[in-house]
Coordinates of C-alpha atoms in Angstrom, one line a residue:
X521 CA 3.7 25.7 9.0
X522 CA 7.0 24.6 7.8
X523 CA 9.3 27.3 6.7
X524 CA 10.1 27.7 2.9
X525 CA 13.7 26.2 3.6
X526 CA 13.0 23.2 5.0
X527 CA 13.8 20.0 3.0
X528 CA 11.8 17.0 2.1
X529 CA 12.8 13.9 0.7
X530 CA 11.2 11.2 -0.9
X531 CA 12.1 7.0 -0.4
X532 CA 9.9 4.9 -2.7
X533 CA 10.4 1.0 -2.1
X534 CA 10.7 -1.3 -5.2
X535 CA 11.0 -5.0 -3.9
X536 CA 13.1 -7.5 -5.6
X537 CA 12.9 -10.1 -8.2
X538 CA 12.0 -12.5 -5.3
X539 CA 8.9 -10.6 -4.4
X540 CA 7.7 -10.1 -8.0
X541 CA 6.9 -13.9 -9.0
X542 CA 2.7 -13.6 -9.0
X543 CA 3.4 -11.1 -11.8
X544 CA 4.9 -13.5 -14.0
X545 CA 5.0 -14.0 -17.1
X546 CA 5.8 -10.3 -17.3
X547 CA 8.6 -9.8 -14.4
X548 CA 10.7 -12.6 -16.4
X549 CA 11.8 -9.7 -19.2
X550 CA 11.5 -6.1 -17.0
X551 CA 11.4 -5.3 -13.2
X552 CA 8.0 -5.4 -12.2
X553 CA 8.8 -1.2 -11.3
X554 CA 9.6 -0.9 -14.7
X555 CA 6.6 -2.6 -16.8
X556 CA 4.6 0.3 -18.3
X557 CA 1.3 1.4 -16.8
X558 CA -0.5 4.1 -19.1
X559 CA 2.5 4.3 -20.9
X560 CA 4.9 5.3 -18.4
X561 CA 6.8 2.7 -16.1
X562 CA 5.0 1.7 -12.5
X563 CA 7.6 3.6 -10.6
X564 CA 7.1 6.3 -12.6
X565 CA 3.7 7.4 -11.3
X566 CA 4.7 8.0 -7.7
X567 CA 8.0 9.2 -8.6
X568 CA 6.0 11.7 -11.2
X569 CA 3.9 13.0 -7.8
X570 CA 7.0 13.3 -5.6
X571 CA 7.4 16.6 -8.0
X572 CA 4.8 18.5 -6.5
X573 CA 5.7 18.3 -3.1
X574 CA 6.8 21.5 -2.0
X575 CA 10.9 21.8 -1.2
X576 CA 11.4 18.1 -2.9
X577 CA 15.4 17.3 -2.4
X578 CA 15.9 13.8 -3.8
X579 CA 13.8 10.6 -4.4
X580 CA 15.6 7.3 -3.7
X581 CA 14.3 4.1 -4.5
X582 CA 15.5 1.2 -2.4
X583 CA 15.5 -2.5 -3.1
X584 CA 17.3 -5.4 -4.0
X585 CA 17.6 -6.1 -7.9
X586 CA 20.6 -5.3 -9.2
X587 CA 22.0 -1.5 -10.0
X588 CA 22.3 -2.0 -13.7
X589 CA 18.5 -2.8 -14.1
X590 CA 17.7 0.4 -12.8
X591 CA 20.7 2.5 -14.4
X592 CA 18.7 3.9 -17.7
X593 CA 16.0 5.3 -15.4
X594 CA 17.0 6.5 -13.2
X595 CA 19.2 8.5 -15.5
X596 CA 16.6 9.2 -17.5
X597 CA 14.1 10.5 -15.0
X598 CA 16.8 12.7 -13.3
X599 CA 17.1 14.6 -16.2
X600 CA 13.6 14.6 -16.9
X601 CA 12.4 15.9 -13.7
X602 CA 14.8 18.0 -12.9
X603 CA 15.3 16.1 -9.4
X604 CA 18.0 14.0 -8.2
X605 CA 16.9 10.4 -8.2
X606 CA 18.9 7.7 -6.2
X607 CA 18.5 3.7 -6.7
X608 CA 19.9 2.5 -3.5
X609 CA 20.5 -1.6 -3.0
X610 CA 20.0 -3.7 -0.3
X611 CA 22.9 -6.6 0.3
X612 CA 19.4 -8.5 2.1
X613 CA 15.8 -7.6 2.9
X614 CA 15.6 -5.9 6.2
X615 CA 12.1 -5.0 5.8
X616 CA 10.2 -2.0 5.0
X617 CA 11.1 0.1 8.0
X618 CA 14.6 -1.2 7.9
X619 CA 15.1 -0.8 5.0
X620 CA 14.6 2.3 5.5
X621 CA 16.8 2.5 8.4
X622 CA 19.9 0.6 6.7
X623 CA 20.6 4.1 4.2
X624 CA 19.4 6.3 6.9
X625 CA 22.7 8.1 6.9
X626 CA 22.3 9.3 3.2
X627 CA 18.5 9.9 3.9
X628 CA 19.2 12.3 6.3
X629 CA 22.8 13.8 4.3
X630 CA 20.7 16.9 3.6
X631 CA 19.1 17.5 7.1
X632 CA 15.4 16.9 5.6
X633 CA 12.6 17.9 7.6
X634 CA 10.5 15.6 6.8
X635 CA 10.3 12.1 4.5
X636 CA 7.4 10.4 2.4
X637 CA 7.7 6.9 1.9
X638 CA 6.1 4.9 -1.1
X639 CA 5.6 1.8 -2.1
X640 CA 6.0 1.3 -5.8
X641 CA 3.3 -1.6 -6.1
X642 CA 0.2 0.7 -5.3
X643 CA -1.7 2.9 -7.4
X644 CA -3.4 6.0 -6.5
X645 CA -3.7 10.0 -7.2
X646 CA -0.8 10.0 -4.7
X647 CA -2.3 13.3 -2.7
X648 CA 1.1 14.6 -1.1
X649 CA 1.1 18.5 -0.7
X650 CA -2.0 17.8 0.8
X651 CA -0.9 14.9 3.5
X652 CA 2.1 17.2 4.0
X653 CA 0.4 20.4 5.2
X654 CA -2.1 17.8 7.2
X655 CA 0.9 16.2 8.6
X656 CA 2.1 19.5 9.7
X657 CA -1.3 20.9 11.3
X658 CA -1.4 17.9 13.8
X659 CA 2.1 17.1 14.3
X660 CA 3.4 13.7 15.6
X661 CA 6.0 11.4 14.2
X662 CA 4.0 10.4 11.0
X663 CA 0.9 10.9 9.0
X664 CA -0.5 7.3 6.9
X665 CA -2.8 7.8 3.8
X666 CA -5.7 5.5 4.3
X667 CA -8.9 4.9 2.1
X668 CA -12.1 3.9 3.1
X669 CA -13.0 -0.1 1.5
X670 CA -15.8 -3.1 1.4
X671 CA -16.1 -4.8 4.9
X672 CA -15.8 -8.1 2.6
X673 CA -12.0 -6.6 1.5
X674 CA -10.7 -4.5 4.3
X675 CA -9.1 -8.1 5.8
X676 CA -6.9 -8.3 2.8
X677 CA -4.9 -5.4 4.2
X678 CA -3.8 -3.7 7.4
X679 CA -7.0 -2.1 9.2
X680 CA -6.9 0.9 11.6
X681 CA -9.3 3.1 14.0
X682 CA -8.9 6.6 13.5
X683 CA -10.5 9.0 15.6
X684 CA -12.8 10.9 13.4
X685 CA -11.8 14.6 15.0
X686 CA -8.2 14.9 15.4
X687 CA -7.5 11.8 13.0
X688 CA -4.9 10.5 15.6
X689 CA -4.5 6.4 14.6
X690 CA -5.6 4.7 17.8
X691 CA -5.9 1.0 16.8
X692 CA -3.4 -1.1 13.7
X693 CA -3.5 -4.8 12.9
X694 CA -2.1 -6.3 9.5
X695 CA -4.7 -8.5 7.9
X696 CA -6.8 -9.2 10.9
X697 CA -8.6 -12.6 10.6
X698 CA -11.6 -10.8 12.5
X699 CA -13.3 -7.5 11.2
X700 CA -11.8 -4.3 12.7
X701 CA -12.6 -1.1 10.6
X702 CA -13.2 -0.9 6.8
X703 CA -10.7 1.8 7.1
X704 CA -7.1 0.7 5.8
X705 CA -3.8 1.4 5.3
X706 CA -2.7 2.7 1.6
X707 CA 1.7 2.6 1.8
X708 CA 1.7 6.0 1.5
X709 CA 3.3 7.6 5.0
X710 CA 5.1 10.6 5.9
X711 CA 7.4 10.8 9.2
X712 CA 9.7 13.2 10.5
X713 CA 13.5 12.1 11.3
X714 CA 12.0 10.8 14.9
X715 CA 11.2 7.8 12.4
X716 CA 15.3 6.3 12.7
X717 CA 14.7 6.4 16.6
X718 CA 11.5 4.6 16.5
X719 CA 13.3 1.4 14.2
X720 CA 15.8 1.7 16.1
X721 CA 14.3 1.4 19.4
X722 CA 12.4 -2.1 18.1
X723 CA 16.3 -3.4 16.7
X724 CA 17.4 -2.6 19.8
X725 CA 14.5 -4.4 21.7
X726 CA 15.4 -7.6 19.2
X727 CA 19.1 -7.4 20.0
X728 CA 18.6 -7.3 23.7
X729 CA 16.1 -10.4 23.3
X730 CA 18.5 -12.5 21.7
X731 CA 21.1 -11.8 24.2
X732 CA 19.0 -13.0 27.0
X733 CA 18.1 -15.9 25.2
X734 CA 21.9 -17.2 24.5
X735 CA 22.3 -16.9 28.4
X736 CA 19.9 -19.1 28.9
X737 CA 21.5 -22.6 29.1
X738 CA 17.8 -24.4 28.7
X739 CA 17.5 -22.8 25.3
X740 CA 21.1 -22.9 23.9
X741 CA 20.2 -26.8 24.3
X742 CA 17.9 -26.4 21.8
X743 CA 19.4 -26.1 18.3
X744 CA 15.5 -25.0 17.1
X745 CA 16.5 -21.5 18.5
X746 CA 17.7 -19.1 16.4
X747 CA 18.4 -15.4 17.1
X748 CA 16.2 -13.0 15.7
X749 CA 16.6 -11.3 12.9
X750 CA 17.4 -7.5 14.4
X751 CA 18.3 -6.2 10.9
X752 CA 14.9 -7.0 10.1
X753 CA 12.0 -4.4 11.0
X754 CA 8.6 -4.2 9.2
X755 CA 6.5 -1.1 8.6
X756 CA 3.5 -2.0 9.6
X757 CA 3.4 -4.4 12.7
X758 CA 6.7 -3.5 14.7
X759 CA 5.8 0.2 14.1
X760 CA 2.5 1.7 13.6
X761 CA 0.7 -1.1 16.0
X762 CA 3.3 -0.3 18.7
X763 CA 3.0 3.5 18.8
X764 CA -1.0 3.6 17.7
X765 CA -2.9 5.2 20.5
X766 CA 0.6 7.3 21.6
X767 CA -0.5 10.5 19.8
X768 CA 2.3 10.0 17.4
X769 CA 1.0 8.9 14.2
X770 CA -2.2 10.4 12.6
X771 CA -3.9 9.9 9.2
X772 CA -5.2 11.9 5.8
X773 CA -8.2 10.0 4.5
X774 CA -8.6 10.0 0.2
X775 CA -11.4 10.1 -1.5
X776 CA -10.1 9.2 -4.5
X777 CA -8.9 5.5 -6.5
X778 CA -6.6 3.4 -4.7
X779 CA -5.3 -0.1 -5.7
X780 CA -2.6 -2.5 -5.3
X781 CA -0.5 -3.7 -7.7
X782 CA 0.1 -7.7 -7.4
X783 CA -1.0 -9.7 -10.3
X784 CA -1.0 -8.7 -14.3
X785 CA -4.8 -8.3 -13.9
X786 CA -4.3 -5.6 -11.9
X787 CA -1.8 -3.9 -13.7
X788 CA -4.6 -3.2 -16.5
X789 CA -7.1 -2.0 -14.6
X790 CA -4.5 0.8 -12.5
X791 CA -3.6 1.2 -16.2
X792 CA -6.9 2.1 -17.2
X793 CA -7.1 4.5 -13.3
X794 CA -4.2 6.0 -14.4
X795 CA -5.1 7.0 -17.8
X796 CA -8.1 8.4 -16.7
X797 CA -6.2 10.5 -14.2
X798 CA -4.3 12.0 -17.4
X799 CA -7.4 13.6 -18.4
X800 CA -7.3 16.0 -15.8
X801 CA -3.4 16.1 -15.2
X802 CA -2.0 15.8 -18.4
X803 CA -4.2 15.5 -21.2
X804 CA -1.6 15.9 -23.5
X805 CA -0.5 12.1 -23.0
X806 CA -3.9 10.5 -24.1
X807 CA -4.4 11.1 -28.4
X808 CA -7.9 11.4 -30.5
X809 CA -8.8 10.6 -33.4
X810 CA -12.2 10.0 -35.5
X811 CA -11.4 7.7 -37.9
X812 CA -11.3 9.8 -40.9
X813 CA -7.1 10.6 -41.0
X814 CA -6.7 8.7 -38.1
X815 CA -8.0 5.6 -36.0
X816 CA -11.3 6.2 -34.1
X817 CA -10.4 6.8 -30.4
X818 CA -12.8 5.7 -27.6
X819 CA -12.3 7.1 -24.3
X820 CA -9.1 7.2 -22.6
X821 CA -6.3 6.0 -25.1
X822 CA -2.2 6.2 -24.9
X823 CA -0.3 6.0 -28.1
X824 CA 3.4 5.8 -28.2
X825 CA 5.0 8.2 -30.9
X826 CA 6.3 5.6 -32.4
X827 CA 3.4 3.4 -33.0
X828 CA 1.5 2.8 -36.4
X829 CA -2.3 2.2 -36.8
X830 CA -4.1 1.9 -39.4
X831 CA -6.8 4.8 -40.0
X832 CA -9.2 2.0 -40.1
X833 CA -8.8 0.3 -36.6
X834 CA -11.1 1.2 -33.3
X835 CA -9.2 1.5 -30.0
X836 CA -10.3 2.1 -26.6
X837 CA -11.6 2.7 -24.0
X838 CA -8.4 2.0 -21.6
X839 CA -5.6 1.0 -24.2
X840 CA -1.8 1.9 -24.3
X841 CA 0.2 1.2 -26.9
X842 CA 3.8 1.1 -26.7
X843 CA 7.0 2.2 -28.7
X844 CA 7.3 0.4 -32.0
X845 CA 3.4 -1.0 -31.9
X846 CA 2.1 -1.9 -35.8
X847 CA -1.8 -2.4 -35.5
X848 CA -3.2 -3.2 -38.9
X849 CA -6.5 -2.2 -40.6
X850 CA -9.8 -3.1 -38.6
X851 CA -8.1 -4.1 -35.7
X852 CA -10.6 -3.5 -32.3
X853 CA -8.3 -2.6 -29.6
X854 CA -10.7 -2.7 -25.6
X855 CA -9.2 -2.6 -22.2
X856 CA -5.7 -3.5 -23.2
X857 CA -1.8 -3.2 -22.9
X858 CA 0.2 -3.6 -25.7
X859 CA 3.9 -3.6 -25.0
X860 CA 6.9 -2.4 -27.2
X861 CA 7.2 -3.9 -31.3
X862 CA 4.1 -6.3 -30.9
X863 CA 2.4 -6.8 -34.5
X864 CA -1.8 -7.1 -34.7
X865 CA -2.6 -7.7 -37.7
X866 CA -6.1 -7.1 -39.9
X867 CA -9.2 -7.6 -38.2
X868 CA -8.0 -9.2 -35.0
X869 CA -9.8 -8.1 -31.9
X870 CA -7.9 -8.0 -28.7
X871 CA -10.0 -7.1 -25.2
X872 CA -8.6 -7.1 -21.7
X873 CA -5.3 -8.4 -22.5
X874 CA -1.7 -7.5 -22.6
X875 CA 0.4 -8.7 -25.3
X876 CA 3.9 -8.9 -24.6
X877 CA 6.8 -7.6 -26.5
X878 CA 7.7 -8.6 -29.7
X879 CA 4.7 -10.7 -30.0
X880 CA 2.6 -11.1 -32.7
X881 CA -1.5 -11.5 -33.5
X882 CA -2.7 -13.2 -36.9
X883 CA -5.7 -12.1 -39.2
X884 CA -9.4 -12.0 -37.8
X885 CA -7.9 -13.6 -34.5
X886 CA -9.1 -13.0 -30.9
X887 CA -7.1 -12.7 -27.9
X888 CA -9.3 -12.0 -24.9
X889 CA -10.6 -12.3 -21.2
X890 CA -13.9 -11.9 -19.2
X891 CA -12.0 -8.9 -17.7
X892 CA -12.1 -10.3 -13.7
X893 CA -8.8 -8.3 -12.3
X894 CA -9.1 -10.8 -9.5
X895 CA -9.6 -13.8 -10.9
X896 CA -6.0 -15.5 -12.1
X897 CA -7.3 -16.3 -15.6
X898 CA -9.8 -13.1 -15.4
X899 CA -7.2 -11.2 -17.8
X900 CA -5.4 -13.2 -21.2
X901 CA -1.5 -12.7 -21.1
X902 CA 1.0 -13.3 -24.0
X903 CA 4.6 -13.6 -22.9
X904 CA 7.2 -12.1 -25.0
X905 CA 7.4 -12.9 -28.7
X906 CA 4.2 -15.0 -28.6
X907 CA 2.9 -15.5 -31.9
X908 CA -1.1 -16.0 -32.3
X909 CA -1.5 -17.4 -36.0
X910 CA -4.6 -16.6 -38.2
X911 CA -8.0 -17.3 -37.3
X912 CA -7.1 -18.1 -33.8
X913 CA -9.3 -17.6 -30.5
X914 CA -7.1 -17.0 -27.5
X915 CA -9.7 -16.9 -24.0
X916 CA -9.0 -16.3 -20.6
X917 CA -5.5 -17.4 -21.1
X918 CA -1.4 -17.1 -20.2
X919 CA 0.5 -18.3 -22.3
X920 CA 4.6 -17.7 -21.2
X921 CA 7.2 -16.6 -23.3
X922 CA 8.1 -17.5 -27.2
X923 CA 5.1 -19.3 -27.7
X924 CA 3.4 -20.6 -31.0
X925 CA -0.5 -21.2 -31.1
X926 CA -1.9 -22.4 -33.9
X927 CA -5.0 -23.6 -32.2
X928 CA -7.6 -21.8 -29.8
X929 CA -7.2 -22.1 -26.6
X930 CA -9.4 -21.2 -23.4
X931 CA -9.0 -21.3 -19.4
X932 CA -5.2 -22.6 -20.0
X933 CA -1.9 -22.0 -18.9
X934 CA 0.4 -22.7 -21.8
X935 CA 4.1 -23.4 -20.5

């Protein structure tokens, strides 16, 4: 067991603007981190669960948009939490594991005995303490939460063997085009220090590469070769496949929800996962209401304190509303996200959809979707300040920022 002294610290990686484009429309106005999920920004979630791990020092967050987008919250947060929170920017990707190496210096500034790292884009319960004292039972250089999937779905994501007893990771392979295990990885790791010599072992590897291959007079003939990238180390296949099978890494299965975070379909449904987790961590964040001095509340519901609705209006299951929302009288709220000063007006109906902000839904109009997370059309998005005008049907549509429809539209992309 680790002593009571002994620091952790927390790295959760956030991407860039380059690596947010299939979650466009709504990456043009916020960092993808920062779009609301349940009410609270993405990165807020894991950043949220970093606070119950025992001996928590700092959380930094590492990627490369610029400071001042992340400036407010982290601010914000720091205060809130009562933890030091770090935004630390790349110059360049160098990966997820080098990433992680490139700011190892101020990682380590506090001697921590051990580090989680996260990656912002995926949703889950985020089980912590517990992969932390399983971490600590068996050992090793790191511990990966993994999550039992469909055979159809597991190739999607990296696959691993496992031996059922002592959980030791024998086999990893990153989207295998043959089935290997329906067991997979989940971006939630911890490692001890030993974590820096491991990168630095496969940069080193590159480097030495690369030297033998300018002293080769064939290849230096041959303007094609190029040297390889040492800054750049990933995660996944430089890493955990290499040492799999060493007794160095290990896993801590959950039984609980687990999704990734690519598209804005999926973004409603981890909205919806998350605001069912509130009902058993913090109930306080979802409101009720019977329709008698308030609106009538269905399920799992987040209001913003800001927010007006008519006493006559229906909402939920799986709605947030944000700061500033107006939702008029009769309005049917189902399965959506409704994002900060958007107007519905009388009697519209909106169902798995988000409506951007500032936007704006006429009288008895319907924005909706056939609720397919998957499918690319499967949820209807309005960018920001998209106004729907009366009596106006609105299906299985995006339609990108500062918009007008006057006339209903289905299975289109309106630029």
């Amino acid at each position: 067991m680790g002593s009571s002294d002994e620091k952790v610290v927390a790295v959760i990686m956030v991407g860039g603007p380059t690596k947010g484009t299939r979650f466009r429309p709504l990456s043009l106005n916020i960092p993808k981190p920062l779009f609301p999920l349940a009410g609270q920004p993405m990165v807020h979630h894991p950043i949220s669960a970093c606070k119950r791990i025992p001996n928590l020092g700092q959380i930094f967050l590492i990627g490369f948009y610029e400071e001042r987008e992340f400036a407010l919250y982290v601010s914000s947060i720091s205060n809130e939490l009562k933890v030091p929170v770090r935004y630390l920017r790349e110059d360049k990707p160098h990966g997820s594991a080098g990433g992680l190496y490139n700011f190892r210096d101020l990682i380590m500034e506090d001697s921590p005995s051990h580090i989680f790292l996260l990656n912002c884009d995926v949703c889950c319960s985020f089980p912590l303490p517990e992969m932390l004292e399983a971490h600590r039972k068996h050992g090793g250089m790191g511990t990966l939460l993994v999550i039992k999937v469909s055979a159809e779905s597991a190739n999607q994501f990296g696959e691993l063997v496992a031996d059922p007893v002592t959980n030791e990771l024998l086999h990893y392979t990153e989207k295998p085009e043959t089935f290997v295990s329906d067991r997979i990885n989940c971006g939630v790791y911890i490692f001890t220090p030993d974590i820096f010599n491991a990168i630095e072992g496969v940069s080193t590897q590159w480097k030495d590469r690369a030297d033998l291959r300018r002293l080769s007079s064939f290849e230096s003939l041959h303007s094609a070769t190029r040297n390889a990238p040492t800054h750049f180390v990933r995660l996944d296949q430089d890493i955990l496949s290499p040492l799999a099978g060493k007794k160095q890494l290990y896993t801590y299965e959950t039984l609980d929800f687990w999704e990734q975070i690519k598209t804005p379909g999926m973004s409603l449904k981890c909205s919806g996962l998350y605001l069912s987790q509130f009902r058993f961590t913090t109930p306080h964040l979802l409101v009720s209401g019977d329709g008698t001095k308030s609106a009538s509340i269905i399920g799992d519901v987040y209001v913003h304190a800001s927010a007006k609705i008519h006493p006559s209006a229906k909402i939920g299951p799986n709605v947030s509303i944000s700061a500033n929302a107006r939702i008029g009288a009769g309005v049917r709220l189902i399965s959506c996200i409704i994002l900060d000063n958007v107007e519905i007006k009388d009697n519209a109906v909106v169902i798995h959809a988000i409506v951007g902000w500032k936007s704006s839904i006429g009288r008895w109009s319907r924005v909706q979707a056939s609720g397919n997370y998957n499918s690319k059309l499967g949820t209807t998005i309005l960018g920001e300040a998209v106004t729907v005008e009366d009596e106006v049907v609105v299906i299985n549509s995006v339609v990108l920022p500062h918009k007008t429809l006057n006339v209903s539209v289905q299975e289109e992309i309106i630029l």
